[in-house]
Coordinates of C-alpha atoms in Angstrom, one line a residue:
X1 CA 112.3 89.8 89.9
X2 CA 113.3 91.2 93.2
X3 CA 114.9 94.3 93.7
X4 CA 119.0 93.1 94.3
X5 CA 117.9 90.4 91.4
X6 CA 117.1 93.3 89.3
X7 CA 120.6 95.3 90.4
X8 CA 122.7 92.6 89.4
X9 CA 121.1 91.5 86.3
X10 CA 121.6 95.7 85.7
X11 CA 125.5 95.8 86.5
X12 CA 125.9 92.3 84.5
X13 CA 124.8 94.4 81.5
X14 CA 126.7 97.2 81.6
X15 CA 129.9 95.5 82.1
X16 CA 129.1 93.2 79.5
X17 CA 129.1 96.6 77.5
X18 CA 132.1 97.5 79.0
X19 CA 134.1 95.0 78.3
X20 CA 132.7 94.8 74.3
X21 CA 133.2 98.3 73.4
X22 CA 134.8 100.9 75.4
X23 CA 137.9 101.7 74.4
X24 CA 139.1 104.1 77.1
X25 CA 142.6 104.4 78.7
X26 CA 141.9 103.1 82.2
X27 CA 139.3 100.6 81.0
X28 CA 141.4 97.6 82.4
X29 CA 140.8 99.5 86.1
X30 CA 137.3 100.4 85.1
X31 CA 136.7 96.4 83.8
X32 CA 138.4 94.5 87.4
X33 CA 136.2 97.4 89.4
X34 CA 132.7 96.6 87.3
X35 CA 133.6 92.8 88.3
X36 CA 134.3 93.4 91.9
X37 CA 130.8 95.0 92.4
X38 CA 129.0 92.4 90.4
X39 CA 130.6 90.1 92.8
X40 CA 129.7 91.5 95.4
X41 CA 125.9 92.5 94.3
X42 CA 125.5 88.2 93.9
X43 CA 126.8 87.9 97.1
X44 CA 124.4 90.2 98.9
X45 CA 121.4 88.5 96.5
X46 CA 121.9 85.4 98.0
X47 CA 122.8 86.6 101.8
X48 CA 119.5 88.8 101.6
X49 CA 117.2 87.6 99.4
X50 CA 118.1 83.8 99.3
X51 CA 119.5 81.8 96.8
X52 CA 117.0 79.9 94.5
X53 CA 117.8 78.2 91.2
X54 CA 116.2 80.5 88.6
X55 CA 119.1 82.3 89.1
X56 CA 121.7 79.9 88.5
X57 CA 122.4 81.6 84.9
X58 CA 122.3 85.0 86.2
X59 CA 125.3 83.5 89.3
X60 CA 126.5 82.3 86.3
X61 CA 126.7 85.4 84.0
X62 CA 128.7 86.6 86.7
X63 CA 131.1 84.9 87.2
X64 CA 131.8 84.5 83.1
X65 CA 131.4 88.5 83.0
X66 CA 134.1 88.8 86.2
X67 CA 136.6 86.6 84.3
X68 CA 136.6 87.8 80.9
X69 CA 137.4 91.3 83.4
X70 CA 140.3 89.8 84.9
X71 CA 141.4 88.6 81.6
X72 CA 141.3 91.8 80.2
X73 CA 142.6 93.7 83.1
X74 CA 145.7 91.2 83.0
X75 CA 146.5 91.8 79.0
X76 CA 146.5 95.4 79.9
X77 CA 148.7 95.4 82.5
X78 CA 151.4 93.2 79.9
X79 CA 150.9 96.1 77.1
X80 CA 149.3 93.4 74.9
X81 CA 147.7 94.8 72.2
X82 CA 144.6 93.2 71.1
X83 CA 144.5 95.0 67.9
X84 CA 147.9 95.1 66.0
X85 CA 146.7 95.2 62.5
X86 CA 143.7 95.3 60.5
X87 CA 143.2 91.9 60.0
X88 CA 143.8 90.9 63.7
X89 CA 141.5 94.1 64.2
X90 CA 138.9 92.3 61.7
X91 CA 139.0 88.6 63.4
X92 CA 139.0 90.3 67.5
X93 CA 135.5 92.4 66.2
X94 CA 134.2 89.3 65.0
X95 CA 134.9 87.7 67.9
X96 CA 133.3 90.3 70.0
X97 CA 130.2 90.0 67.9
X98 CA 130.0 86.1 69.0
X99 CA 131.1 87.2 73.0
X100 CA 128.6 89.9 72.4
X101 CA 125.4 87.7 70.8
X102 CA 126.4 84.6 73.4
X103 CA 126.3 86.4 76.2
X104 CA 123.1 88.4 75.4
X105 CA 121.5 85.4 74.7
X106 CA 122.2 84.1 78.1
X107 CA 121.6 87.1 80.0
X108 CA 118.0 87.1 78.5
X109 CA 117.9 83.4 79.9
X110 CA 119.1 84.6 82.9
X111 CA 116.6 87.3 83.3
X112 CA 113.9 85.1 82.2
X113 CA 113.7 82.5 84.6
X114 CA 113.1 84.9 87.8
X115 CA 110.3 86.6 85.9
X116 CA 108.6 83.3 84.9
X117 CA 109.0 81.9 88.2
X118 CA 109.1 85.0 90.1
X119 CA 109.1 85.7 94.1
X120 CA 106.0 87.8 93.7
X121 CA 104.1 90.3 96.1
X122 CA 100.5 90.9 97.1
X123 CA 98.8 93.5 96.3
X124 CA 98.6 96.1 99.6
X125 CA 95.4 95.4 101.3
X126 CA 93.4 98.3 101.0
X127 CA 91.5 98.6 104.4
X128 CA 92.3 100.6 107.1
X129 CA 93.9 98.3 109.4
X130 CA 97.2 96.7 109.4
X131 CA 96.6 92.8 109.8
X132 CA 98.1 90.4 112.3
X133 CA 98.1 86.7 111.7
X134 CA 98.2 83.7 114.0
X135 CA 98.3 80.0 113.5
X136 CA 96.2 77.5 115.6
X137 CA 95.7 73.7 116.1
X138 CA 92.6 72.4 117.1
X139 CA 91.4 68.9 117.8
X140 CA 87.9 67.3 117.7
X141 CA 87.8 64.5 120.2
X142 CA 83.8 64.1 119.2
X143 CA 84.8 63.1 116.0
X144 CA 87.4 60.1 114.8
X145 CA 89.3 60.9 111.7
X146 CA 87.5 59.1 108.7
X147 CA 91.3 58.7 106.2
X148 CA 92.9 56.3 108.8
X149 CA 92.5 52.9 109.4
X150 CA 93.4 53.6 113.9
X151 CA 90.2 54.0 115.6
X152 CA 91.6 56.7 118.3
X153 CA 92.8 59.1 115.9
X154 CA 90.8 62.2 116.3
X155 CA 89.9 64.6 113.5
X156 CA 93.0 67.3 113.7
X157 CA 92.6 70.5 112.3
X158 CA 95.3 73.6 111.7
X159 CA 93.8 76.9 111.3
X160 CA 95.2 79.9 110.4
X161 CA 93.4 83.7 111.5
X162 CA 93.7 86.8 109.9
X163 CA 92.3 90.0 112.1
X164 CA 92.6 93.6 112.5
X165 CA 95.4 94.5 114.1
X166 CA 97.1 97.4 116.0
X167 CA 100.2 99.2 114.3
X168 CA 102.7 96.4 113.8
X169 CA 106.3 97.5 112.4
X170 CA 108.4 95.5 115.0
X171 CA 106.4 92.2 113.9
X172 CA 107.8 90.0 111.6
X173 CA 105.5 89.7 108.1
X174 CA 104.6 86.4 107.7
X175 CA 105.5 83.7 105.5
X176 CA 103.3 82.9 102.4
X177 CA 103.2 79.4 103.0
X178 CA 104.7 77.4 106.0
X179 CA 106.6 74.0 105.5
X180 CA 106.7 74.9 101.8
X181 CA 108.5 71.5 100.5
X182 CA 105.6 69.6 102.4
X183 CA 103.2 71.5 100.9
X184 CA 104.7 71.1 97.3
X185 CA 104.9 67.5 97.0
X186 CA 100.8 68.1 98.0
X187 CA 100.5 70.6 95.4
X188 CA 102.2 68.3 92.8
X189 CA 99.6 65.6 93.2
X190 CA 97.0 68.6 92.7
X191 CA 98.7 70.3 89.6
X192 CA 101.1 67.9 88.3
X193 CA 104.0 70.2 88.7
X194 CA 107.4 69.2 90.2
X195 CA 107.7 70.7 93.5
X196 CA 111.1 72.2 92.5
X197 CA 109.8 74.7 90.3
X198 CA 107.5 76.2 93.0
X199 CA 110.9 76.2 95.3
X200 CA 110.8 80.1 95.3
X201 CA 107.2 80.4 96.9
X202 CA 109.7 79.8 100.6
X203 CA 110.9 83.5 100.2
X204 CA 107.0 84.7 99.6
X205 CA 106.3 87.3 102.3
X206 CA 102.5 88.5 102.8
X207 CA 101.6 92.2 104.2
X208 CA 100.5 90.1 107.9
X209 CA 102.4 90.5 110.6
X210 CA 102.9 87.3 112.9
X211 CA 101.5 87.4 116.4
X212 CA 100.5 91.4 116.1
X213 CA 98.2 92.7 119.2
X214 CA 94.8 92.8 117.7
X215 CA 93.0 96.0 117.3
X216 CA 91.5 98.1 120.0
X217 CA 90.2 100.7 117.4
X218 CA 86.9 98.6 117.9
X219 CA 85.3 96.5 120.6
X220 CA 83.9 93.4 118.6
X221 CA 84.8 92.6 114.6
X222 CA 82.5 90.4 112.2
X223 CA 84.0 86.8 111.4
X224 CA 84.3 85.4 108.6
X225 CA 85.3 81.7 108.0
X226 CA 87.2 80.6 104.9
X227 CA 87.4 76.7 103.3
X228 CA 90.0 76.2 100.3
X229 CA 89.3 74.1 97.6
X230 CA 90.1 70.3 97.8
X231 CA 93.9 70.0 97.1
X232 CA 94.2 73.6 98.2
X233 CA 95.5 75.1 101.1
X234 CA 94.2 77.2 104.0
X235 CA 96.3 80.5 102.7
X236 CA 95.6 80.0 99.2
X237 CA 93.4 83.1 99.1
X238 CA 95.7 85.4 100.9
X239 CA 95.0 88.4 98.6
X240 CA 91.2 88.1 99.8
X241 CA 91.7 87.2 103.6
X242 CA 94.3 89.9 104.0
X243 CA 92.2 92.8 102.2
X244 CA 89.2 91.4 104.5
X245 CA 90.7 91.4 107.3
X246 CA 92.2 94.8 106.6
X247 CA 88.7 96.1 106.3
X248 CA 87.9 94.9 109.9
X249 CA 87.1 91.2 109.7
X250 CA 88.9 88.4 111.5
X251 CA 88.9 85.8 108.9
X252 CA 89.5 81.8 110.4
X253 CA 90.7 80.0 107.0
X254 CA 90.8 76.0 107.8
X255 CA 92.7 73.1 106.8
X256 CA 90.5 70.0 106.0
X257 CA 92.9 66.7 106.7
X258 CA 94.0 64.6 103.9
X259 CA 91.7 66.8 101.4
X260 CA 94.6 69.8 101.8
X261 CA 97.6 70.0 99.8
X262 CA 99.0 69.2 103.4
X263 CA 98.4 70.0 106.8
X264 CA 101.3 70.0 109.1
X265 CA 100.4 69.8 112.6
X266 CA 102.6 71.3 116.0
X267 CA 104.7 68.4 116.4
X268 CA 105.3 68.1 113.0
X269 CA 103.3 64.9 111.9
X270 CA 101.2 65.5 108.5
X271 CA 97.8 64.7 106.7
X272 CA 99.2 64.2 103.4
X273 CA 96.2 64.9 100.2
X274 CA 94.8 61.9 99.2
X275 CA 93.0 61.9 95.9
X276 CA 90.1 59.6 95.6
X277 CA 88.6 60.0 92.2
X278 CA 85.1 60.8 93.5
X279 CA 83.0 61.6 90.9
X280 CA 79.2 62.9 91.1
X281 CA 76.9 64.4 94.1
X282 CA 76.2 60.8 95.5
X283 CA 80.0 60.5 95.7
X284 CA 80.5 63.8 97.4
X285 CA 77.8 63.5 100.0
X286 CA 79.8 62.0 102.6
X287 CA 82.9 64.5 102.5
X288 CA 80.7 67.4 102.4
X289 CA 79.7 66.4 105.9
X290 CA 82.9 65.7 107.3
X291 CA 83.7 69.8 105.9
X292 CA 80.4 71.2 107.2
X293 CA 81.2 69.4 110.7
X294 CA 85.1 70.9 110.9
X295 CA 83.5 74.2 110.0
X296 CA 80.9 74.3 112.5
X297 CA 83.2 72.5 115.1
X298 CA 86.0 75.8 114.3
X299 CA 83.1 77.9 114.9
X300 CA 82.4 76.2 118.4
X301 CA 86.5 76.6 119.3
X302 CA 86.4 80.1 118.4
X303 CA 83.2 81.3 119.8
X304 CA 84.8 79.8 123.0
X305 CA 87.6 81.6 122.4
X306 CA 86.1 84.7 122.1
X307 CA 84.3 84.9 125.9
X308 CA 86.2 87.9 127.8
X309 CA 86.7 85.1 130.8
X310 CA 89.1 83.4 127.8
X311 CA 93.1 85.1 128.1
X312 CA 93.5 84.2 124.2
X313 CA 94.1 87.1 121.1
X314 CA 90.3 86.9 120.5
X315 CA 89.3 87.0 123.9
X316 CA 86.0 89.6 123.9
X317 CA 86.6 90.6 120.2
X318 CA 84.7 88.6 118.4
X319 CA 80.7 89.5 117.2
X320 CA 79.1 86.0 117.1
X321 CA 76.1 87.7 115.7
X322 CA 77.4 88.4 113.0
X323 CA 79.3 85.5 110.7
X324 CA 79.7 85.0 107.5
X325 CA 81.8 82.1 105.5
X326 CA 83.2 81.9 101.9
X327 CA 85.1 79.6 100.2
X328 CA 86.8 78.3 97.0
X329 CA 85.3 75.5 94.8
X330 CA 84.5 72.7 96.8
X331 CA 85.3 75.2 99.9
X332 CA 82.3 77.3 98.3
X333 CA 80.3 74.0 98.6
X334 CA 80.7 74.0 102.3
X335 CA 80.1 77.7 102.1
X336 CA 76.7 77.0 100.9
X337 CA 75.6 74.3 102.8
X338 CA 76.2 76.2 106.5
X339 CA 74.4 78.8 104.9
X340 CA 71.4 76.1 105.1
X341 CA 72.3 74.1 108.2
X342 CA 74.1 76.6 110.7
X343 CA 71.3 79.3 112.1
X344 CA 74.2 81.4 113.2
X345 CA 75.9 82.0 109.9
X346 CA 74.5 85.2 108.0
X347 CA 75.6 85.2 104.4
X348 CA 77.6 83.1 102.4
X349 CA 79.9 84.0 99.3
X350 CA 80.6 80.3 96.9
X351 CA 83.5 80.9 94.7
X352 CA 83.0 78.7 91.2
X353 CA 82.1 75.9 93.7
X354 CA 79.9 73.3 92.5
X355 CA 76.9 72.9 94.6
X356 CA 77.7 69.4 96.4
X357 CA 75.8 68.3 99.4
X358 CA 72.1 68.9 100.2
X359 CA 70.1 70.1 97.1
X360 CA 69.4 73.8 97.2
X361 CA 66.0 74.8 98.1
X362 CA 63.5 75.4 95.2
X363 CA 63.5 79.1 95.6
X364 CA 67.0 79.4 96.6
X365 CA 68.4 80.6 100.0
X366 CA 66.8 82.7 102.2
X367 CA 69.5 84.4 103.6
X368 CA 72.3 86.3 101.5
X369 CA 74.4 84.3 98.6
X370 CA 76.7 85.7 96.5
X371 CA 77.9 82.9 93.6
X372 CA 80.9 84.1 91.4
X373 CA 81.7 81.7 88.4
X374 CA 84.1 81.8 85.8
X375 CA 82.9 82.2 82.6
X376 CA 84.8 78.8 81.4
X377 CA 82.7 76.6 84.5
X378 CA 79.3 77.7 83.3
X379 CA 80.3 76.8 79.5
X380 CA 78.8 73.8 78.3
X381 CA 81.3 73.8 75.0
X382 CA 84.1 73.8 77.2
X383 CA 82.5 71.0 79.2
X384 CA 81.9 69.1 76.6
X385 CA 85.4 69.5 75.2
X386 CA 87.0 67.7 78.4
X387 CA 84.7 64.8 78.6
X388 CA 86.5 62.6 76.4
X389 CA 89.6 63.2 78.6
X390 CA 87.7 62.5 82.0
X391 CA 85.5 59.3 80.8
X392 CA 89.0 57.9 79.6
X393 CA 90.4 58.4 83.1
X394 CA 87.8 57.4 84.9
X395 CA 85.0 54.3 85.2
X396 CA 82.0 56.4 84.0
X397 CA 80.5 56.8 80.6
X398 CA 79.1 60.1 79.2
X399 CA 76.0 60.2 80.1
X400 CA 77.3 60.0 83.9
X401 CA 79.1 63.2 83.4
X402 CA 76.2 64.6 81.3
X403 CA 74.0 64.0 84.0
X404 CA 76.3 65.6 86.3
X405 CA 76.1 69.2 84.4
X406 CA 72.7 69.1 84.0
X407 CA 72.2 68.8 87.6
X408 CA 75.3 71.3 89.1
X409 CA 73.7 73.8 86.5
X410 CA 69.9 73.6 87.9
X411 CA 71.2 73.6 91.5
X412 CA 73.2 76.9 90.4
X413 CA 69.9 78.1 89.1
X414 CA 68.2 77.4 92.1
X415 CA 70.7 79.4 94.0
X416 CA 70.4 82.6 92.0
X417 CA 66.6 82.7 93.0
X418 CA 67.1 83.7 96.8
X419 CA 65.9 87.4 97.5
X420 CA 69.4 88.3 98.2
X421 CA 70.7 86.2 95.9
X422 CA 73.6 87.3 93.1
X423 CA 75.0 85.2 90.1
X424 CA 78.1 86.7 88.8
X425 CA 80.4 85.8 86.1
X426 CA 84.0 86.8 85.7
X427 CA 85.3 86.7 82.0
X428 CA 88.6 86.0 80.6
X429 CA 88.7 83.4 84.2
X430 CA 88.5 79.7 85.0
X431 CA 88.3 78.0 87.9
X432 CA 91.5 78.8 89.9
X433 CA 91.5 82.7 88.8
X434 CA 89.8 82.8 92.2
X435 CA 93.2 82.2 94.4
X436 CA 96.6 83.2 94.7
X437 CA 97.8 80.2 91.8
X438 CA 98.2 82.5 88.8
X439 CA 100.5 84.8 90.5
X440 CA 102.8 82.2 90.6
X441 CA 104.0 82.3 87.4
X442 CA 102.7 85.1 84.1
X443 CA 102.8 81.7 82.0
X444 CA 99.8 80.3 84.3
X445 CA 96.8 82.7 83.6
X446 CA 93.8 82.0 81.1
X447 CA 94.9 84.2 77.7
X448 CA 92.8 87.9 78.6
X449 CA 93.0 87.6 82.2
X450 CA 94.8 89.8 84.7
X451 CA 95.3 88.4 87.6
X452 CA 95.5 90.9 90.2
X453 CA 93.2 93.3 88.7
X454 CA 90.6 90.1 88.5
X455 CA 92.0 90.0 92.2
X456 CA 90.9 93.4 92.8
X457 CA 87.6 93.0 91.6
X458 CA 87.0 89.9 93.6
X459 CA 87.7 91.7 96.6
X460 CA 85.8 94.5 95.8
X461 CA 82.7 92.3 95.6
X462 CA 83.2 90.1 98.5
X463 CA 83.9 93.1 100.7
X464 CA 80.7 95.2 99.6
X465 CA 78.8 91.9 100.1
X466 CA 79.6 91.4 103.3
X467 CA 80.1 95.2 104.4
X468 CA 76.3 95.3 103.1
X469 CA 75.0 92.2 104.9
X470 CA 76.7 91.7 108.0
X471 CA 78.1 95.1 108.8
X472 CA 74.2 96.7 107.9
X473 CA 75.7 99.3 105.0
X474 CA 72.2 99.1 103.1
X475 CA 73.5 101.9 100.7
X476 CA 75.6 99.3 98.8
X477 CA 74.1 98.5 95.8
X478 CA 75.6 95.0 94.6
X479 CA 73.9 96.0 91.1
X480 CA 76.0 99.2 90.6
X481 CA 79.4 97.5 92.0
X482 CA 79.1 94.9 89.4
X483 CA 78.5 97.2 86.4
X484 CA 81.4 99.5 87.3
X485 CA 83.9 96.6 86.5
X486 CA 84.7 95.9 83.5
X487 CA 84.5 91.6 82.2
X488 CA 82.1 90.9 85.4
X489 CA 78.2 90.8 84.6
X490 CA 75.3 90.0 87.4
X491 CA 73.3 87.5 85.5
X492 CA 69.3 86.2 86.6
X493 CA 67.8 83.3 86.2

């Protein structure tokens, strides 16, 4: 709950209380003054913090609470006397024990709809430097847009960067999420949840500040280049990109068209998600190209934006010899295949992404992989527990999907065997312990999970990765960091 929330589900109580039990001389006075402030405590909630619907039983509580005040406070002032004899003293405490139980009840209801569906905050990043955040568009006129049937639509991308920036207090921290009912009605064919009970993620603020000067603390910064996983969204990692970003990286997360929950361009057209039941590596082949070619092609854009003859906010501070990428599921995918087909990236982080695309090489990568799984996607029992469900909805048979684990596992296997090469498993996770989703709600996360400490520990790792392999900090010993947290294990083929 947030802070005023919190204050007027505070007063609501103790008037309640007051008006149940005290018994004091000027309690009429004390009663009409308890409601005025709880009147005015819901009406600076809303004018600061915003209405949303969870709270409808808490505005509600309210205004009950304020009249049975007034009531009170106008019995007083007729010298009515409640309790007259012992029998009409017997029936009014019985009644009060009803008020009393009622109203609990629904205070409890009101309280427990913010916390269920709370307007949460991230973690504070942890790095040295305040972070500034920008949005871009960018359009490929190389390339025509594969989801529509016109022939001279180009393939449109929005980006988002996160980078180091200079002391920001006068800038405005940004939005969570941008265009949030657009991106909810994406999110509800993702997750099957009614947009409206994700309304509250509009008043979700991050620690970036929009449009802040970048840093001059340093000349040049590392990049680092971020894919989501299909259905997701470019900011759906924001506790990672904002603690990497605060530990001097500038960090490019893209929007894939029409493969995001929604992308919502400048002049306010959309590529709406468009789910296509694509099942198996033959199926995937084709969209793992079309991601590999927006990442490289954002690469181009911003290594052109980075020359010092360029006026833009990355103009001379970006250290194209040094690049790294990372993404989420089939964002990890991409992740791994630039590692293979783009010379200039460095090291590449896959998180619980299935290895789609190009087969790994037979003895792995030879540059520097990090692969963090959940302990439920490597669990054959838990695979085969869902395959009844996915050959019902779907036109394959068993053996398909059989064939399917067999092969993602071996390509995994393949992928541990690089020289620089790490295979770690988070317990107590599953597959989308690896974003921002189960802060949404406490009701969301796998039972044994935490997840902002299984936040921490993810950011922990992909800093120290990259702080070893692209900023040269040889000391780091991804062995030792891995053994110091508790429910993570480095595993070896």
């Amino acid at each position: 709950m947030r802070n005023i929330e919190v204050l007027l589900l505070i007063v609501n109580t103790i008037l309640l209380f007051v008006c149940a039990f005290l018994r004091l001389p000027k309690r009429a006075l004390l009663q009409t003054t308890g409601a005025g402030i709880l009147l005015l405590c819901a009406g600076i909630q809303i004018l600061l913090e915003g209405y949303r619907w969870q709270n409808i039983p808490l505005y509600g509580s309210t205004l009950i609470i304020g009249l049975m005040a007034l009531q009170s406070y106008r019995a007083g002032r007729s010298d009515q006397s409640i309790l007259k004899t012992s029998v009409s003293k017997t029936k009014t405490r019985l009644k009060q024990a009803v008020v009393i139980l009622l109203l609990a009840v629904y205070t409890s209801i009101a309280a427990l709809l913010p916390i269920i569906l709370p307007v949460f905050a991230f973690s504070e990043p942890t790095g040295s430097f305040p972070v500034g955040t920008t949005t871009l568009f960018m359009e490929d006129v190389t390339r025509s847009e594969p989801e529509t049937d016109n022939p001279g639509d180009h393939r449109k991308l929005m980006v988002q960067i996160w980078y180091p920036a200079e002391s920001a207090s006068e800038a405005p921290n940004a939005d969570y999420i941008e265009n949030v009912p657009v991106v909810l009605s994406g999110l509800r064919e993702a997750v099957s949840m009614p947009p409206f009970l994700l309304s509250q993620l509009r008043y979700v603020k991050t620690h970036a500040y929009t449009d802040a000067k970048i840093s001059s603390e340093q000349e040049r910064f590392p990049l680092l280049l971020f894919s989501p996983g299909l259905t997701g969204f470019r900011n759906q990692n924001t506790f990672q990109v904002e603690e990497l970003a605060s530990q001097g990286y500038i960090v490019v997360g893209i929007d894939h068209p029409y493969d995001a929950a929604a992308v919502i361009y400048p002049d306010q057209s959309t590529a709406l998600l468009k789910l296509e039941g694509l099942s198996g590596f033959e199926d995937y082949k084709a969209k793992t190209r079309y991601w590999v070619d927006d990442t490289k092609f954002v690469l181009d854009h911003i290594e052109a934006m980075s020359s010092s003859a360029q006026s833009g906010i990355l103009s001379g501070k970006v250290d194209m010899k040094r690049i790294g990428v990372f993404g989420h599921s089939f964002g990890g995918a991409t992740a791994a295949q630039m590692l293979m087909k783009d010379s200039r990236i460095q090291a590449a982080l896959n998180m619980d992404g299935v290895l789609y695309g190009e087969p790994v090489p037979e003895h792995g990568f030879d540059k520097p992989y990090l692969q963090m799984n959940a302990a439920q996607s490597i669990d054959y029992e838990w695979f085969a527990q869902s395959l009844d469900q996915a050959v019902e909805a779907s036109d394959h048979d068993r053996d398909h999907y059989e064939r399917f684990w067999a092969e993602s596992q071996q390509r995994r296997k393949k992928a541990a065997m690089g020289k620089d090469s790490y295979f770690v498993v988070f317990d107590h996770a599953n597959h989308m312990s690896f974003t921002d989703f189960y802060l949404f709600s406490p009701l969301l996360p796998p039972r044994g999970a935490e997840p902002k400490l299984v936040q921490t520990y993810i950011n922990e790792l992909s800093t120290a990765f990259f702080d070893k392999y692209l900023k040269g900090k040889q000391e780091i010993i991804m062995e030792t960091i891995v053994r110091d947290r508790s429910n993570v294990t480095l595993q070896k083929p």
